[in-house]
mmCIF file of C-alpha atoms and ligand atoms in Angstrom:
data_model
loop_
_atom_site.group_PDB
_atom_site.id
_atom_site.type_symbol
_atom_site.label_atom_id
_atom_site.label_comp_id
_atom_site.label_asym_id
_atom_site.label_seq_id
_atom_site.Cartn_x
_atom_site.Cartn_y
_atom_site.Cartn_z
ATOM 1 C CA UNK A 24 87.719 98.463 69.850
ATOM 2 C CA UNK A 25 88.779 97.182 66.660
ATOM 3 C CA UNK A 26 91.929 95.834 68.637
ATOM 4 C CA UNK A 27 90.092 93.512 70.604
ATOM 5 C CA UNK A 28 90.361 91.299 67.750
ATOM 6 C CA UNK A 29 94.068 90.416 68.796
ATOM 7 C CA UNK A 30 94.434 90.697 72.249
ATOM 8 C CA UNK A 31 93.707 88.232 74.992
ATOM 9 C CA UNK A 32 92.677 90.714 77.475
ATOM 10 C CA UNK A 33 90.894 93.858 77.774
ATOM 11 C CA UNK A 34 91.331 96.633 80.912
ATOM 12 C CA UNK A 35 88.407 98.189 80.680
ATOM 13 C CA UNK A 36 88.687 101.717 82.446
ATOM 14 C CA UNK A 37 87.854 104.307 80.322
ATOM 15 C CA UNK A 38 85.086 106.917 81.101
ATOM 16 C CA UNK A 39 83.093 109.932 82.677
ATOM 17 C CA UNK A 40 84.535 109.874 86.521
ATOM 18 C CA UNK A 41 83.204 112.449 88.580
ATOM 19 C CA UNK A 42 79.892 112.043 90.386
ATOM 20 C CA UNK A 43 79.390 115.396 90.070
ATOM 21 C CA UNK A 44 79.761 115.931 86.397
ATOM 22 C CA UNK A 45 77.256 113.549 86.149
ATOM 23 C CA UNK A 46 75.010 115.419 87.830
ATOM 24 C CA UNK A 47 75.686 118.385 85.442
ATOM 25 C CA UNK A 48 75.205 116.303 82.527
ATOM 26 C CA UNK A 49 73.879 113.094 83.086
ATOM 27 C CA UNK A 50 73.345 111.759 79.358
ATOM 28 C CA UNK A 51 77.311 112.854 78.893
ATOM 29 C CA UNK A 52 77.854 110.457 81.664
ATOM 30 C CA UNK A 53 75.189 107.674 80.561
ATOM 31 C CA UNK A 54 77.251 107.390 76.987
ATOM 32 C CA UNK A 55 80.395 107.446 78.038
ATOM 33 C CA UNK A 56 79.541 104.901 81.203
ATOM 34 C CA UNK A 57 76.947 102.843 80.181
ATOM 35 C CA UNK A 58 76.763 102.905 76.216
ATOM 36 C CA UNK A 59 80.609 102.993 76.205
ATOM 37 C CA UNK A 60 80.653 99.489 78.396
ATOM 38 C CA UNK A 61 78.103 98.071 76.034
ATOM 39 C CA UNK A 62 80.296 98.511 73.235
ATOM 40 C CA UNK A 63 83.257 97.345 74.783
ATOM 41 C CA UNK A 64 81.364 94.183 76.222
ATOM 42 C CA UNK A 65 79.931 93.681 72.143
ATOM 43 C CA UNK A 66 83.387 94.006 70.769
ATOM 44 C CA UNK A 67 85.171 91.371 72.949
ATOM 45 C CA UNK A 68 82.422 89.455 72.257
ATOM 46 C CA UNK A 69 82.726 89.393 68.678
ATOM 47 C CA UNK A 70 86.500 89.292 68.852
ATOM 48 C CA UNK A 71 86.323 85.797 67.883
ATOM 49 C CA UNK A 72 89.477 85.055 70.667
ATOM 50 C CA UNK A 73 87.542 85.171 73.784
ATOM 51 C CA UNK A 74 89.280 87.824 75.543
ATOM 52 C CA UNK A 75 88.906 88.056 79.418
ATOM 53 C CA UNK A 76 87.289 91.635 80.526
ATOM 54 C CA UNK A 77 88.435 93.186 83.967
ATOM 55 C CA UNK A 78 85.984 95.977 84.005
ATOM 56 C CA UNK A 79 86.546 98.691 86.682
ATOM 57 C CA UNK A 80 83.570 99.460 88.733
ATOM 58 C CA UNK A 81 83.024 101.307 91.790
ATOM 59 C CA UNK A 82 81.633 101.176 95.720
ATOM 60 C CA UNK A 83 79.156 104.095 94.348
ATOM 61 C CA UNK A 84 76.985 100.911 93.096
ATOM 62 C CA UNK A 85 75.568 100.456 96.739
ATOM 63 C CA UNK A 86 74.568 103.966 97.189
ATOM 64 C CA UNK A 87 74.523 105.957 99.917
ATOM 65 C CA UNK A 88 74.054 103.252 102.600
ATOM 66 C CA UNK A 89 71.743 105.142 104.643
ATOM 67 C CA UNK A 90 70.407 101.857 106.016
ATOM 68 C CA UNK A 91 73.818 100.861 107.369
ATOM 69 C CA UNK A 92 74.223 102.591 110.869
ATOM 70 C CA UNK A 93 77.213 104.162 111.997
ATOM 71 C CA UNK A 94 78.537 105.802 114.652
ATOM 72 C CA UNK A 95 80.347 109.252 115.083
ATOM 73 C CA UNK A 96 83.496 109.408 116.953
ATOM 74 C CA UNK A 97 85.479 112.321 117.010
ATOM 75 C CA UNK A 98 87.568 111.989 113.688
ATOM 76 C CA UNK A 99 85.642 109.545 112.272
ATOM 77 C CA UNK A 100 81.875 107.372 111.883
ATOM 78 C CA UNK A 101 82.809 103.891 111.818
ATOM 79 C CA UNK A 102 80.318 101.189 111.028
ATOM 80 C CA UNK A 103 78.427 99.769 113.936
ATOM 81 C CA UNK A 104 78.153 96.393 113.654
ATOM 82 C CA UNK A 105 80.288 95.723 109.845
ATOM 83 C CA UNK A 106 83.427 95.389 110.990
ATOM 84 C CA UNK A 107 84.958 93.172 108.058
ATOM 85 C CA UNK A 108 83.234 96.561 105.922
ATOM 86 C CA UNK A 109 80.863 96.164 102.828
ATOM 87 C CA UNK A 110 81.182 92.663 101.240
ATOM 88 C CA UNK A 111 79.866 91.947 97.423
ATOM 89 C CA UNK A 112 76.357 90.314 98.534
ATOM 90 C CA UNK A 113 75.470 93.691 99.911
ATOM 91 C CA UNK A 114 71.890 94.667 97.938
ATOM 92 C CA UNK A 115 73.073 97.464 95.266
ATOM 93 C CA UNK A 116 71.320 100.735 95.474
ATOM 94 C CA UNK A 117 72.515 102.949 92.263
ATOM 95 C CA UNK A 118 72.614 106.518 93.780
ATOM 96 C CA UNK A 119 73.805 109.602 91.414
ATOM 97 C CA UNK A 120 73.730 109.288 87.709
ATOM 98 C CA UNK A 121 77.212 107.811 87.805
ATOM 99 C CA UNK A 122 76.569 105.460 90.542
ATOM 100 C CA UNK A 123 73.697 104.480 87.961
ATOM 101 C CA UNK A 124 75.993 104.536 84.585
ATOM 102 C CA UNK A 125 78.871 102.436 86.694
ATOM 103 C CA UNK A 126 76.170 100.282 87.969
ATOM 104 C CA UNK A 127 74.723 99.313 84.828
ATOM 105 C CA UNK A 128 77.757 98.692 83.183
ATOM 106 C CA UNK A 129 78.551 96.594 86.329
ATOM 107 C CA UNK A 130 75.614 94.316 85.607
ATOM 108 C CA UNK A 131 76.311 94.322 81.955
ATOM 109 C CA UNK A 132 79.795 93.164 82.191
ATOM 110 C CA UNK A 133 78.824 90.161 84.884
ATOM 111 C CA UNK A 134 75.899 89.191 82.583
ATOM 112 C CA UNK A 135 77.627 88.585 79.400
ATOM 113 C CA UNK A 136 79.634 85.843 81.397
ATOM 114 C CA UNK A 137 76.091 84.325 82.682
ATOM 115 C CA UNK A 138 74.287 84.997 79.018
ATOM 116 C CA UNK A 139 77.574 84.715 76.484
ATOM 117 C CA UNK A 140 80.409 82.934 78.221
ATOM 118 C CA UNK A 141 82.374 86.003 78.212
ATOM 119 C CA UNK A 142 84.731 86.037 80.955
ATOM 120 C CA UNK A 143 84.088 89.212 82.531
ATOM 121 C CA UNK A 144 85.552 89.843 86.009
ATOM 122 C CA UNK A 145 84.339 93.219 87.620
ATOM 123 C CA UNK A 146 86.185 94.784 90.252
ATOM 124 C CA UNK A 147 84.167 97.187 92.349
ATOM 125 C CA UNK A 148 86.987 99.441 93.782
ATOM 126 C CA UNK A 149 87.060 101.887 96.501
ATOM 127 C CA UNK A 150 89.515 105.135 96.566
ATOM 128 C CA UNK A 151 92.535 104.415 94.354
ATOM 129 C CA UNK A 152 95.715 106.708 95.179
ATOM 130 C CA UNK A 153 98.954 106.880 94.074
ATOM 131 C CA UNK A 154 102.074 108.594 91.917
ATOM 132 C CA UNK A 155 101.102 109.518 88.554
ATOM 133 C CA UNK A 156 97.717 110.601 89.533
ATOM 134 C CA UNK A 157 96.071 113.958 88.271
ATOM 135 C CA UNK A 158 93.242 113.916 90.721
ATOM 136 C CA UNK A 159 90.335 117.098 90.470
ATOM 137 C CA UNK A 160 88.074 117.706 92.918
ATOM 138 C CA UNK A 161 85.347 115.499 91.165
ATOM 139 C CA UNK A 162 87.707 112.906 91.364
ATOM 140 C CA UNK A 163 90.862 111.956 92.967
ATOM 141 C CA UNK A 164 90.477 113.298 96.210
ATOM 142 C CA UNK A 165 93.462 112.283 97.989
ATOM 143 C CA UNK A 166 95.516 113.498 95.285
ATOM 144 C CA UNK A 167 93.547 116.678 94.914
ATOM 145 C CA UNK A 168 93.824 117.693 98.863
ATOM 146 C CA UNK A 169 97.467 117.140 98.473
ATOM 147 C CA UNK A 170 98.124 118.793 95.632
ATOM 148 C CA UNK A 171 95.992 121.848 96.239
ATOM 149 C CA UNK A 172 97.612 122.144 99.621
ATOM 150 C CA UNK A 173 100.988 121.927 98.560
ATOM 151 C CA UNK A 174 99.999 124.605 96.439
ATOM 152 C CA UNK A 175 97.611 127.042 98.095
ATOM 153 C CA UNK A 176 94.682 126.704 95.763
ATOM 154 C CA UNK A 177 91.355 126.869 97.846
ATOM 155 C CA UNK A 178 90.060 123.719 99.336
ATOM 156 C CA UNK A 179 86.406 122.823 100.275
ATOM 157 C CA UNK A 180 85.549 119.825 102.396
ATOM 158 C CA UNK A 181 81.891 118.248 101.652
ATOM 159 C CA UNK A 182 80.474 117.519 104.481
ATOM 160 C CA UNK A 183 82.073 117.155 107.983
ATOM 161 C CA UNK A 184 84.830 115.901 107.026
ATOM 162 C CA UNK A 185 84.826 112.302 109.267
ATOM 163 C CA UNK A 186 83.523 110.367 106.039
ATOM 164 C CA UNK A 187 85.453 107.539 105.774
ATOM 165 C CA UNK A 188 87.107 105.920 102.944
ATOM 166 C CA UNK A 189 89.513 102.675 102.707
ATOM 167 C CA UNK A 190 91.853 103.514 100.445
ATOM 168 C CA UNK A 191 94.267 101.179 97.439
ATOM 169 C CA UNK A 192 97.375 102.286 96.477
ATOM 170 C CA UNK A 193 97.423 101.757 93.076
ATOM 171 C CA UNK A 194 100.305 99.080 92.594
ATOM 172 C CA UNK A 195 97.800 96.774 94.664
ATOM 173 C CA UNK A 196 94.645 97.759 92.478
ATOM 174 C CA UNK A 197 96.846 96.728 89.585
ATOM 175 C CA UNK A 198 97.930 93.473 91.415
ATOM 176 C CA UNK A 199 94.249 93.148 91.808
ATOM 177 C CA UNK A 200 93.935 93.157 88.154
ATOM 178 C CA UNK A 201 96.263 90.563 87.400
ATOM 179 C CA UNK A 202 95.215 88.076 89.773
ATOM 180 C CA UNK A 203 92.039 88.161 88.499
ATOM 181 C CA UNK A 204 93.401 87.015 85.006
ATOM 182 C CA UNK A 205 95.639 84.866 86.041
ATOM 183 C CA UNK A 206 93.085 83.226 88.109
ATOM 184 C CA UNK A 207 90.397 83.443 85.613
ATOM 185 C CA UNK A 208 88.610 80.076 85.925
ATOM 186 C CA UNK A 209 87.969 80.887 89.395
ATOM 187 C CA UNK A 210 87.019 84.872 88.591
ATOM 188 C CA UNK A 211 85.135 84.705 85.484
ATOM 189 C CA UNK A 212 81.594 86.303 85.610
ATOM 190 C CA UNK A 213 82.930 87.062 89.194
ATOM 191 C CA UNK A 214 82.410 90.417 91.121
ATOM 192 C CA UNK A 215 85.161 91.164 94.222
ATOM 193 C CA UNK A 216 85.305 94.500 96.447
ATOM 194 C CA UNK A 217 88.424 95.691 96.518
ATOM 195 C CA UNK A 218 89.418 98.279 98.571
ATOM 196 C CA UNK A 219 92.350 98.578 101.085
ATOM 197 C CA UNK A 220 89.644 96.800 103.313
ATOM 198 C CA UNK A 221 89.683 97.514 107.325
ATOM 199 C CA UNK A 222 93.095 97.592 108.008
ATOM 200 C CA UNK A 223 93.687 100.817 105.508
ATOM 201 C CA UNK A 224 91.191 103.782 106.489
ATOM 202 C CA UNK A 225 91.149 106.863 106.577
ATOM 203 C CA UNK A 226 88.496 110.186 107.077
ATOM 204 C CA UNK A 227 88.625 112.711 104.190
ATOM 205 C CA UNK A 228 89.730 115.606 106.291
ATOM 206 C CA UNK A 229 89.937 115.518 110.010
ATOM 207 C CA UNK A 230 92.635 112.414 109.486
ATOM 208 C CA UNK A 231 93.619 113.117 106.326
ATOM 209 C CA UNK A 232 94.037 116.852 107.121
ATOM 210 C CA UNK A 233 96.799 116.586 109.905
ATOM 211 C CA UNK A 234 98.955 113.992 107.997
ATOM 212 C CA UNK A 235 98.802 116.107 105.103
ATOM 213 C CA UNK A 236 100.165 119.326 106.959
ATOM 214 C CA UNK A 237 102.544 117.350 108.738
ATOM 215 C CA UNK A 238 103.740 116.050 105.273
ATOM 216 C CA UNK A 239 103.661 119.464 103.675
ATOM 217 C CA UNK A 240 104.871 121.580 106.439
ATOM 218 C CA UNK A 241 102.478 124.315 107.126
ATOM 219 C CA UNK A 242 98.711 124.347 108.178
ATOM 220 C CA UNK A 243 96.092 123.884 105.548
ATOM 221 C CA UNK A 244 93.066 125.987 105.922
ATOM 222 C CA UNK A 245 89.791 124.983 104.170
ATOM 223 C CA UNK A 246 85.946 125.960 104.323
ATOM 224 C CA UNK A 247 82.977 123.202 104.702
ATOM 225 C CA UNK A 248 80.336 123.100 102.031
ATOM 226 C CA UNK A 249 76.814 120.704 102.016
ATOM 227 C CA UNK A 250 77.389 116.962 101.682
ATOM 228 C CA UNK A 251 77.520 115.810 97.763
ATOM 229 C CA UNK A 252 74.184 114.135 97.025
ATOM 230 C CA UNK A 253 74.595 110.219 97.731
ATOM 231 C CA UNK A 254 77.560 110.562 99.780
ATOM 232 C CA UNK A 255 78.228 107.710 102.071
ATOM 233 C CA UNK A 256 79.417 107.981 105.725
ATOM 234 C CA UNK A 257 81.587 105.003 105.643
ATOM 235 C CA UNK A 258 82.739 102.868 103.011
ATOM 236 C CA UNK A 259 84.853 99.804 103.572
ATOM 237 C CA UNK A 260 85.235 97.248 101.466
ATOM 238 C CA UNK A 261 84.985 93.975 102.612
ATOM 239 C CA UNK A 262 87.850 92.249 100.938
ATOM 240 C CA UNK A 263 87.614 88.460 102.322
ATOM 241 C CA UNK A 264 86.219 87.291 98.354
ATOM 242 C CA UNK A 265 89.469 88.143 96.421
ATOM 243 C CA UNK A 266 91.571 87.394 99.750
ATOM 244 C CA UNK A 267 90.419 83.681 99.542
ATOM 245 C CA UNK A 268 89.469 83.334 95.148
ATOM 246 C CA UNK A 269 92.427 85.568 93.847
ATOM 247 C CA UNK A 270 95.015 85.373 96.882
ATOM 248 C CA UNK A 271 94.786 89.040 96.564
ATOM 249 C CA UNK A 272 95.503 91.571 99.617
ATOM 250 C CA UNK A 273 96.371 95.154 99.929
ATOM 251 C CA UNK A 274 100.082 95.342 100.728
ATOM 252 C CA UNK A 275 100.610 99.062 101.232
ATOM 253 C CA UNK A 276 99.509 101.073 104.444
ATOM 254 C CA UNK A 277 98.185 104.290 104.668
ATOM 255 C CA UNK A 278 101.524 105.630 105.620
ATOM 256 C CA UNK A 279 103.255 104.404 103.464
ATOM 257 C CA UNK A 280 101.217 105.492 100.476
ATOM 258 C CA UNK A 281 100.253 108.959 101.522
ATOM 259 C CA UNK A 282 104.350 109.399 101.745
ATOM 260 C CA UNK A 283 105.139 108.073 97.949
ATOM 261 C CA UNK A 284 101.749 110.231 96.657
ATOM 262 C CA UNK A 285 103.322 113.505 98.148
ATOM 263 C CA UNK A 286 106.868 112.809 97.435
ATOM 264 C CA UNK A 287 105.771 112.239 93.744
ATOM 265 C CA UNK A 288 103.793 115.301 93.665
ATOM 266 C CA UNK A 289 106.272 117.469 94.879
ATOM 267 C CA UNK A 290 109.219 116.231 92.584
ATOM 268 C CA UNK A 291 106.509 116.332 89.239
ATOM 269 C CA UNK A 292 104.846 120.090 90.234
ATOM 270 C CA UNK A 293 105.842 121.436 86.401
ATOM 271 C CA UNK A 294 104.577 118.177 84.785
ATOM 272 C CA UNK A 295 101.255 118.452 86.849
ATOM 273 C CA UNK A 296 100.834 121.988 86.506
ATOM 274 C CA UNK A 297 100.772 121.576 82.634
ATOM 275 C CA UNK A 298 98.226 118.578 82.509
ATOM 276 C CA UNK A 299 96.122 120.538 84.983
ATOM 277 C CA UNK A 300 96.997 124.256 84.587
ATOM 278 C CA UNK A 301 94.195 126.092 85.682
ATOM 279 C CA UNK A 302 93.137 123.602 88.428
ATOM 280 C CA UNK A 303 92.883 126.195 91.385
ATOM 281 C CA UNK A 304 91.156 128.936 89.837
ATOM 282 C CA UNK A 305 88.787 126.884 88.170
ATOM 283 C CA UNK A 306 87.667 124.247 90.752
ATOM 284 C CA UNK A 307 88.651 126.873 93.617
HETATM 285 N N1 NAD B 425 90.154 106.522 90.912
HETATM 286 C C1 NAD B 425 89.284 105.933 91.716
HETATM 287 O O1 NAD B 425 89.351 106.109 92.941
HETATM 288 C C2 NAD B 425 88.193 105.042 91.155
HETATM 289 C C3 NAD B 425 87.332 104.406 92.048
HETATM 290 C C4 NAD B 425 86.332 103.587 91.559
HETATM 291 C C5 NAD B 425 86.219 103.372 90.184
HETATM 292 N N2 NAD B 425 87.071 104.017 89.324
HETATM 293 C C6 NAD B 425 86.921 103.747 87.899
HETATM 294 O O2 NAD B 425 88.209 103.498 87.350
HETATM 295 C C7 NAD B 425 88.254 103.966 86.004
HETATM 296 C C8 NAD B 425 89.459 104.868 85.812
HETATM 297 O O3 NAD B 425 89.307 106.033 86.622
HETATM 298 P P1 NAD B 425 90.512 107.047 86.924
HETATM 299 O O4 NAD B 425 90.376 107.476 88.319
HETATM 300 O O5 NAD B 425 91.793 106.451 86.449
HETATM 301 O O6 NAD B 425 90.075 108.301 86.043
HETATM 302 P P2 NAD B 425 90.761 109.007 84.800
HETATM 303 O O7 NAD B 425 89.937 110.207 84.485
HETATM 304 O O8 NAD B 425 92.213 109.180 85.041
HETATM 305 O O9 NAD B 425 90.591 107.917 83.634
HETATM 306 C C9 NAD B 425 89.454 107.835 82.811
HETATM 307 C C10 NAD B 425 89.904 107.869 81.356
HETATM 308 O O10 NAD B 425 88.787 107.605 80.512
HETATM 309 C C11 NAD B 425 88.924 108.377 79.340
HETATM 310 N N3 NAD B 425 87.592 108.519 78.732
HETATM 311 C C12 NAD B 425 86.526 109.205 79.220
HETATM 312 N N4 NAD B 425 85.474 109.074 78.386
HETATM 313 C C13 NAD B 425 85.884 108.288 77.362
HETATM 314 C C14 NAD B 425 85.249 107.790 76.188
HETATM 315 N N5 NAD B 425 83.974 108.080 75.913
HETATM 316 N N6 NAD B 425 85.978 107.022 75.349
HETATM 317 C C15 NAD B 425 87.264 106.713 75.640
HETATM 318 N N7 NAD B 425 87.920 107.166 76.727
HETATM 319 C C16 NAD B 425 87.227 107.937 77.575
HETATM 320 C C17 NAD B 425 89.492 109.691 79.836
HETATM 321 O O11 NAD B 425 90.136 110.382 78.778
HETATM 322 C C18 NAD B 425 90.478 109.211 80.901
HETATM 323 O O12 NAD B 425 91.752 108.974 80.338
HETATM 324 C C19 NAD B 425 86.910 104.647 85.733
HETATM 325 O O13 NAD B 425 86.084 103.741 85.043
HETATM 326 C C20 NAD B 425 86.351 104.920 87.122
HETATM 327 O O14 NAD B 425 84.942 104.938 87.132
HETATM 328 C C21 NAD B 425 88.054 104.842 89.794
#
């Protein structure tokens, strides 16, 4: 973080992604998370240039929203009475060790704006997809389900397989990121949702599953295991916050996304297979 000292702003992303590494090792997850953010919040502090921060955070901060209610419908629960989804006044409830590390470095990053003036901007996203990612089953999911049934490794589905997620494709995450900066005296100290909001959902399986053997051309066939600790029903971001202080919306669909993830995939299989070699056997 020595480089902070010359640059006007800082991307913070690094760290421990996978709820359920955290789980398996927890302090792992606490230094990487929440020490890690510390020291990245310190250094831009003392960077003497007043970088901005855009820290990347995560919908895991409001937990499992059991007090939320939803409704089942046949390939999906969908909120009852949220329509516009989850906005950022919603009371956090840190769930998981990671929802906790995220979560405090979440509050750390938005109160070194209140306490030192830094101008922090946290984004707390929901599922980001995309070409060029390496997802695992930890993490990644959309990714990983493609990948692993373009390739026959095993799949398991946590859960029923209705949970729904709204998903960003990851050029609009990254437009996220610049609006913020470039509207900085409107986002400093500032925390948005962002998420492909209500018009860009999807459930993890019995939606998902179909387009994905449509896409790949055979059927997938998976087995159902419990539901991860923590894991939410629905989550939609509500996205109205950046909409109206960033002039920030998702632009991609859910189409159109899916289709650029799998043709990327299946034209980079070599390249993947190397980063990832092992990735059906050992998550299988
Ligand atoms: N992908 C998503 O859907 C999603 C959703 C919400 C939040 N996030 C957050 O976005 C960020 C990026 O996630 P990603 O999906 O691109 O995962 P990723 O695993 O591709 O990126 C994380 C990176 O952090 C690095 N890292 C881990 N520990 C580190 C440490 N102690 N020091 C320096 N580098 C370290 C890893 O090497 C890796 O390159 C994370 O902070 C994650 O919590 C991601």
């Amino acid at each position: 973080m020595k480089a902070a000292e010359g640059v006007d702003r800082i991307y913070h992303l690094a760290g421990q992604v996978a709820v359920t590494d955290s789980i398996t090792d927890p302090l792992r997850d606490f230094l990487d998370n929440a020490l890690g953010t510390i020291h990245v919040l310190e250094a831009a502090r003392r960077a003497g240039n007043d970088p901005v921060v855009v820290y990347g955070s995560t919908n895991k901060v409001y937990g499992s929203l059991e007090d939320v209610d939803c409704e089942e419908e046949p390939t999906r629960y969908r909120y009852c009475d949220l329509p516009m989804g989850i906005p950022e006044t919603h009371p956090v409830d840190f769930h998981s060790p990671y929802g906790c590390s995220k979560g405090c470095g979440d509050q750390y990053a938005r109160d070194y704006f209140r306490i030192y003036g830094l101008r922090t901007v946290v984004f707390r996203q929901s599922c980001i997809y995309g070409p060029g990612q390496f997802g695992l089953e930890g993490q990644g999911w959309m990714c990983w389900l493609m990948m692993a049934s373009l390739w026959g490794w095993p799949i398991a589905i946590c859960g029923s397989g209705k949970q729904v997620r709204d998903v960003l494709y990851i050029d609009d995450l990254l437009d996220a990121y610049e609006a913020g900066v470039s509207n900085i005296r409107r986002a400093a100290g500032q925390i948005f949702n962002v998420g492909g909001g209500p018009g860009n959902t999807i459930s993890i399986w019995k939606e998902y599953g179909p387009m994905i053997e449509r896409l790949v051309g055979h059927p997938v066939n998976v087995r159902f295991a419990d539901w991860r600790p923590g894991d939410q029903k629905v989550y939609v971001s509500d996205v109205r916050k950046a909409r109206q202080l960033l002039e920030w919306e998702p632009r991609t669909s859910v189409d159109e996304g899916i289709r650029a993830l799998s043709d990327w995939l299946a034209t980079h299989e070599a390249t993947i297979r190397q980063v990832i070699p092992e990735a059906g056997k050992v998550l299988g």
